[in-house]
Amino acid sequence: MSDEELRKKYDVWDEKTNEMLKKFPERGNFRTTWEEDIKRLYTPLELGDYFEIGFPGKYPYTRGVQNTMYRGKLWTMRQYAGFGTAEESNKRYKYLLEQGQSGLSVAFDLPTQIGYDSDDAHSLGEVGKVGVAIDSLADMETLFEGIPLGKVSTSMTINSTAAILLAMYLNVGEKQGANRDKLRGTIQNDVLKEYIARGTYIFPPQPSMRVITNIFEFCSKEMPLWNTISISGYHIREAGADAVQEVAFTLADGIEYVRAAVKAGLDPNVFGKRLSFFFAAHNDFLEEIAKFRAARRMWAKLMKEKFNVTNPSAMKLKFHTQTSGSTLTAQQPENNIVRVTLQALAAVLGGTQSLHTNSRDEALALPTEESVKIALKTQQIIAYESGVAKTVDPLAGSYYIESLTDSIEKHAFEYIDKIEELGGMVNAIESGYVQQEISNRSYEYQKKIESGEQIVVGVNKFTVEETSSKRLLKVNDEIEKGQIGRLRALKRERDNKKVAKSLSVLENVARTDDNLMHPIIDAVRVYATVGEISNVLRKVFGEYKESITI
Amino acid sequence: MIKVMIAKPGLDGHDRGAKVVARTLRDAGMEVIYTGIRQTPEQIVQSAIDEDVDILGISILSGAHMKLVPKILELLREKKASVPVFVGGIIPDEDVDKLKEMGVIEVYGPGTSTSEISEQVKSFVEHSDT
Amino acid sequence: MSNIQTHEYELLKGMEKRERRILAKVLSLCESDPGKANILLGKLPKSTAHIVGMTGSPGIGKSTLVNAILNEMPERRVAAIAVDPSSPFTGGALLGDRVRMQSHATSENIFIRSFASRGSLGGLSPSIYEACNAFESFGMNYVIVETVGVGQSEVDIVNVADTVVVALSPDNGDEIQMMKAGLMEIADMFVINKFDNPKSQILLSRLRAAMAMGRKEIPIYLTNALTGEGVSDLVKALNERFLTISSNGVLKKRRKNRLIHHAQSTLKRELDFLIEKIDLEEEGIDLDGLRRKLIHALCWNHSESRK
Ligand code: B12
Ligand SMILES: Nc1nc2c(ncn2[C@@H]2O[C@H](COP(=O)(O)OP(=O)(O)O)[C@@H](O)[C@H]2O)c(=O)[nH]1
Ligand SMILES: [Mg+2]
């Protein structure tokens, strides 16, 4: 059938259907999360140039970054975990590895992420609460005790203090006999999204960008297997963004990092391979699948066209996915298992490289071991029972999926152009533009839930009387005391002259343009703490203050 | 005119809920000071006093509420300020009871309707207006 | 009645003892009942603070600059007033400036207070005069008033402040702003903020050129409010200017002007109040009738009608 014939047939069908609507109206209006109308029916008329869809492992990578995808190797099942002391987290990691998890993912507590020692006044009440507390190399040694760093790959959710934690990891590895060039893993290291959505920033954007490029440079020379950044849309989405905003702002951050690295003299054909991404898998099943595909295609185009990259591996957008915590409810928590299943399935159908599935008690507390187990089993069921991993990109060619993919690409590029007009992401953040766009969406979404336009099962519809018999994980308050005790002992016992010297070297280097990694590695090795190192940098770089948007 | 302060103590960066609440209260006709994240209890208390707010709302999702909220209440008492305190965020049931015993007016968890929050703030301020 | 008196007594005592908590209450009174606040403040001794107006478009860095100025005044007793716009529809407001000054929230000598414009006096708070007086009664050395930065508030500040600082920055299209009617006339000092931005050089030369044309010599200060660069010069200039205007009669003139405007704004408030009270429907009233009624109410019936 030619397009013309098809269009005619479609028009006839459409007219008939409209006729029927008078008698049988539809349930309402249907829209994407970015407020575009969704048509009743999608047809081959929607399909664009097949080149845009292409082949897996081939530019523009809409269908995936490898030729065989999950037929070759399943995605990495990686549960984000960590709390309390290094010792406790060490136990949890060993448990997860025994349960068949294929890589580690470390959650740090907020003081560690924001560069305060556990005994700092700012740390009151936060030590070990939402992740593991690391003050010095000594804690890091405990954290990975008995886990061979040469064999596992470790992802660390660490940003403003990423250089310090990476330096510690490398030291632990070397003490275990694993050379730094053999270590595999990822640091999040994406500070731009901290200003936008996640909040663990320390320094103003300019010096932060410098630290990040220092890490890029260091790793490109000495840790070739390490992923130096995980450019994250997850937090942007979870702060309330829609699917288009998630893609647009993440890739705009990516552009800024590549630009900075190129300016520092690095070759995007080389470091481009070590960039990785991190997205959310939200509720809207089909939209999410399209989102991952669109992001992949857009990044390939950006690398090729904007940065003249010729090496195909440097154009491939590889990403980690986490299911969306903010869609999970405190009410009827068992329902969350179903939500997570759908979201995880979307991530797999979208071609993710690794996946974290949230636990049913997400909106109540950190997950219990029992809940984490169900979440991990969910992935195993998708991988081994559902059959979706048997072929590559099974939903390609769906008129709706392809149309959504195109639409996300189009709208996200519009945002990216706008941000470039504003002078790039740093300016867009400083003026509060990006934060305000997200806040607006988040507010609209909240109002939709309250008006009943957006139904959340168990919250604004199908509610039941809650019985509060939930068994929750409780982080012991004594952890703070214990950690402070250990820190004080360390500060007494280590060679404080060496520490002072290493910190003053660090300060001097910070005032020049030289790479910060080497003095940080040296400082860490003599047991200078996260707080001490961060404070030296605070003194030189200053601190960031957020622009208030609501 | 109702003047409220929405504050985020400690190192917690979860600001989505606080912002949604702040905006709802503003759009309901209140004057709202949203402090942004990473405020110390001392900063929050002194600001609430200097601004003479009718009500102080604290948002915490990081789990540090049992250290930070009591500290804020204690500082308010120390400074002879009688500002009513609301709390929102991820607060386990057993802690809700403890916080209320300490003097927190109300605790709001995930899924609370913001218009309900704004109604309750209004009625609370109106009734305490003597 | 006796209740109100004890309350007033408490406020007066607290102000004398420089209790912060009480100052905060008095400022609220200035907002909710300026008439009563004026009477109360009339009973208190008053020192003279240097009242500095900080004006310029939103986003220029006024709040950040006030914060930087506070950093440079550790020995002085300083009040910072930040005015933010009220929504004309809901009356609600987001008071966002103080966040940039939060590092001073717990400083003993510094008092930061946010006001909403509450729709009147072109974007300055309707209680701005009372608030300044309250701070002077509290013994402040400096009162820095940050305006909303749009429309009339930019110009009205001249009736409040002893010194008007007009802030400009290179990334706000301020070359045009600068020429905007009035700003050149009211500026006692210019600040080009965000001087870390290379484009500020162009702004500087345009500003100089404009001044040459207008035969006016207004000092220009260059600052980076984020790092504090250039701010100590600005503070030094503010201190010096206060000495100068205290002795050359300018301060007196400004204060006289301020008093007149304070009186005008008080009268306007009274009128607004009366007009609201008069029931136009029932009278089938015309302009002349309304005027007569108002004069009557003002002259003869004032105390009666307030009840
Ligand atoms: C979104 C989210 C994020 C986003 C935050 C984006 C942002 N800018 O806000 C991102 C992805 C960045 C994030 C990061 C982290 N998160 Co998080 N996150 C969530 C999540 C999924 C939803 C929170 C949310 O925004 N909900 C939507 C809003 C509208 O609801 P709300 O905040 O609950 O607000 C409502 C009420 O609580 C109340 N309310 C809230 N505040 C106030 C204030 C007042 C005055 C009033 C009256 C009412 C009120 O009214 C609101 C409207 O109903 C929760 C789990 C969950 N489902 O609740 C975890 C959760 C809060 N996060 C958690 C953790 C651990 C983290 C991390 C610390 C992980 C880590 N180790 O790095 C990081 C670090 C963040 C940081 N800097 O602090 C934990 C906290 C555990 C605990 N308390 O014991 C939770 C509970 C998840 C879990 N089960 O593990 N997170
Ligand atoms: N680069 C730079 N940014 C500044 C400077 N001063 C303020 N800013 C930034 O400009 C934005 C607006 O500042 P703010 O003080 O809120 O401006 P206001 O609206 O005039 O009060 C913020 O993002 C500040 O961090 C400066 O001197 N240099
Ligand atoms: Mg301001």
PDB file of C-alpha atoms in Angstrom, chain A residues 110-111 114 116 122-126 129-130 197-202 237-240 326 330-331 363-365 435-436 439-440 442-443 445-447 450 459 468 470 472 474 477 480 546 548-550, chain B residues 9-16 18-20 22-27 32 34-38 40-41 61-68 71 90-95 98 110-116:
ATOM      1  CA  LEU A 110      25.725  12.545  53.184  1.00  0.00           C
ATOM      2  CA  PRO A 111      28.740  13.832  55.159  1.00  0.00           C
ATOM      3  CA  ILE A 114      29.506  16.657  50.942  1.00  0.00           C
ATOM      4  CA  TYR A 116      32.500  16.681  56.079  1.00  0.00           C
ATOM      5  CA  HIS A 122      27.346  19.722  59.963  1.00  0.00           C
ATOM      6  CA  SER A 123      27.232  15.936  60.203  1.00  0.00           C
ATOM      7  CA  LEU A 124      24.974  15.839  63.245  1.00  0.00           C
ATOM      8  CA  GLY A 125      22.419  13.075  62.829  1.00  0.00           C
ATOM      9  CA  GLU A 126      23.561  12.133  59.318  1.00  0.00           C
ATOM     10  CA  LYS A 129      22.204   7.197  57.876  1.00  0.00           C
ATOM     11  CA  VAL A 130      21.671   6.907  54.136  1.00  0.00           C
ATOM     12  CA  ALA A 197      18.565  18.153  41.282  1.00  0.00           C
ATOM     13  CA  ARG A 198      20.572  16.212  43.801  1.00  0.00           C
ATOM     14  CA  GLY A 199      22.120  18.706  46.149  1.00  0.00           C
ATOM     15  CA  THR A 200      25.483  17.281  47.168  1.00  0.00           C
ATOM     16  CA  TYR A 201      27.515  20.086  45.633  1.00  0.00           C
ATOM     17  CA  ILE A 202      30.364  21.794  47.452  1.00  0.00           C
ATOM     18  CA  ARG A 237      13.675  12.988  36.606  1.00  0.00           C
ATOM     19  CA  GLU A 238      13.144  12.187  40.248  1.00  0.00           C
ATOM     20  CA  ALA A 239      13.159  15.871  41.095  1.00  0.00           C
ATOM     21  CA  GLY A 240      10.034  16.113  38.955  1.00  0.00           C
ATOM     22  CA  SER A 326       9.204   8.709  43.389  1.00  0.00           C
ATOM     23  CA  ALA A 330       4.038   4.533  51.237  1.00  0.00           C
ATOM     24  CA  GLN A 331       0.440   3.339  50.919  1.00  0.00           C
ATOM     25  CA  ALA A 363       8.810   5.362  50.519  1.00  0.00           C
ATOM     26  CA  LEU A 364       9.163   4.157  54.100  1.00  0.00           C
ATOM     27  CA  ALA A 365      12.841   3.679  54.831  1.00  0.00           C
ATOM     28  CA  GLN A 435      15.658  24.212  38.088  1.00  0.00           C
ATOM     29  CA  GLN A 436      12.587  26.333  37.418  1.00  0.00           C
ATOM     30  CA  SER A 439       9.925  22.717  39.488  1.00  0.00           C
ATOM     31  CA  ASN A 440       7.106  23.733  37.197  1.00  0.00           C
ATOM     32  CA  SER A 442       6.897  18.753  39.437  1.00  0.00           C
ATOM     33  CA  TYR A 443       4.262  21.165  40.712  1.00  0.00           C
ATOM     34  CA  TYR A 445       2.294  16.704  38.453  1.00  0.00           C
ATOM     35  CA  GLN A 446       1.511  17.101  42.141  1.00  0.00           C
ATOM     36  CA  LYS A 447      -1.617  19.095  41.311  1.00  0.00           C
ATOM     37  CA  GLU A 450      -4.521  15.993  43.841  1.00  0.00           C
ATOM     38  CA  VAL A 459      -3.122   6.928  47.129  1.00  0.00           C
ATOM     39  CA  SER A 468       0.968  -0.295  60.006  1.00  0.00           C
ATOM     40  CA  LYS A 470       5.535  -2.845  58.245  1.00  0.00           C
ATOM     41  CA  LEU A 472      11.383  -1.419  58.510  1.00  0.00           C
ATOM     42  CA  LYS A 474      16.368   1.000  61.232  1.00  0.00           C
ATOM     43  CA  ASP A 477      21.927   5.893  66.144  1.00  0.00           C
ATOM     44  CA  GLU A 480      27.585   8.076  64.808  1.00  0.00           C
ATOM     45  CA  GLU A 546      21.814  27.596  45.330  1.00  0.00           C
ATOM     46  CA  ILE A 548      16.128  29.582  45.004  1.00  0.00           C
ATOM     47  CA  THR A 549      13.391  28.404  42.675  1.00  0.00           C
ATOM     48  CA  ILE A 550      10.165  26.798  43.773  1.00  0.00           C
TER      49      ILE A 550
ATOM     50  CA  PRO B   9      17.928  21.302  57.996  1.00  0.00           C
ATOM     51  CA  GLY B  10      21.045  19.182  57.838  1.00  0.00           C
ATOM     52  CA  LEU B  11      22.650  17.805  54.709  1.00  0.00           C
ATOM     53  CA  ASP B  12      19.489  16.435  53.104  1.00  0.00           C
ATOM     54  CA  GLY B  13      19.118  17.410  49.455  1.00  0.00           C
ATOM     55  CA  HIS B  14      15.570  16.151  48.838  1.00  0.00           C
ATOM     56  CA  ASP B  15      13.843  19.400  48.023  1.00  0.00           C
ATOM     57  CA  ARG B  16      11.065  18.336  45.670  1.00  0.00           C
ATOM     58  CA  ALA B  18       9.551  21.158  50.222  1.00  0.00           C
ATOM     59  CA  LYS B  19       9.305  23.151  47.013  1.00  0.00           C
ATOM     60  CA  VAL B  20       5.899  21.786  46.126  1.00  0.00           C
ATOM     61  CA  ALA B  22       6.248  26.135  49.528  1.00  0.00           C
ATOM     62  CA  ARG B  23       4.700  26.889  46.176  1.00  0.00           C
ATOM     63  CA  THR B  24       1.304  25.652  47.244  1.00  0.00           C
ATOM     64  CA  LEU B  25       1.372  27.897  50.295  1.00  0.00           C
ATOM     65  CA  ARG B  26       2.480  30.887  48.231  1.00  0.00           C
ATOM     66  CA  ASP B  27      -0.284  30.289  45.726  1.00  0.00           C
ATOM     67  CA  VAL B  32       6.698  32.112  52.146  1.00  0.00           C
ATOM     68  CA  TYR B  34      11.920  28.863  51.557  1.00  0.00           C
ATOM     69  CA  THR B  35      15.421  28.551  52.966  1.00  0.00           C
ATOM     70  CA  GLY B  36      16.852  26.140  50.452  1.00  0.00           C
ATOM     71  CA  ILE B  37      18.815  23.086  51.538  1.00  0.00           C
ATOM     72  CA  ARG B  38      21.598  22.621  54.086  1.00  0.00           C
ATOM     73  CA  THR B  40      21.831  24.447  60.386  1.00  0.00           C
ATOM     74  CA  PRO B  41      19.283  24.337  63.215  1.00  0.00           C
ATOM     75  CA  LEU B  61      13.827  12.865  54.162  1.00  0.00           C
ATOM     76  CA  SER B  62      17.346  11.849  55.100  1.00  0.00           C
ATOM     77  CA  GLY B  63      16.531  10.068  58.324  1.00  0.00           C
ATOM     78  CA  ALA B  64      18.269  12.638  60.537  1.00  0.00           C
ATOM     79  CA  HIS B  65      14.991  13.967  61.948  1.00  0.00           C
ATOM     80  CA  MET B  66      15.418  12.560  65.451  1.00  0.00           C
ATOM     81  CA  LYS B  67      18.572  14.598  65.920  1.00  0.00           C
ATOM     82  CA  LEU B  68      17.684  17.753  64.003  1.00  0.00           C
ATOM     83  CA  LYS B  71      17.593  20.470  68.319  1.00  0.00           C
ATOM     84  CA  ILE B  90      10.062  10.353  55.489  1.00  0.00           C
ATOM     85  CA  ILE B  91       9.324   9.868  59.181  1.00  0.00           C
ATOM     86  CA  PRO B  92       8.642   6.347  60.487  1.00  0.00           C
ATOM     87  CA  ASP B  93       5.442   5.981  62.522  1.00  0.00           C
ATOM     88  CA  GLU B  94       7.155   5.465  65.855  1.00  0.00           C
ATOM     89  CA  ASP B  95       9.124   8.676  65.382  1.00  0.00           C
ATOM     90  CA  LYS B  98       7.880  10.901  69.578  1.00  0.00           C
ATOM     91  CA  PRO B 110       4.508  10.872  51.390  1.00  0.00           C
ATOM     92  CA  GLY B 111       1.236  11.089  49.531  1.00  0.00           C
ATOM     93  CA  THR B 112      -0.180  13.940  51.610  1.00  0.00           C
ATOM     94  CA  SER B 113      -2.281  16.327  49.585  1.00  0.00           C
ATOM     95  CA  THR B 114      -0.688  19.775  49.542  1.00  0.00           C
ATOM     96  CA  SER B 115      -4.029  21.532  49.506  1.00  0.00           C
ATOM     97  CA  GLU B 116      -4.815  19.702  52.726  1.00  0.00           C
TER      98      GLU B 116
END
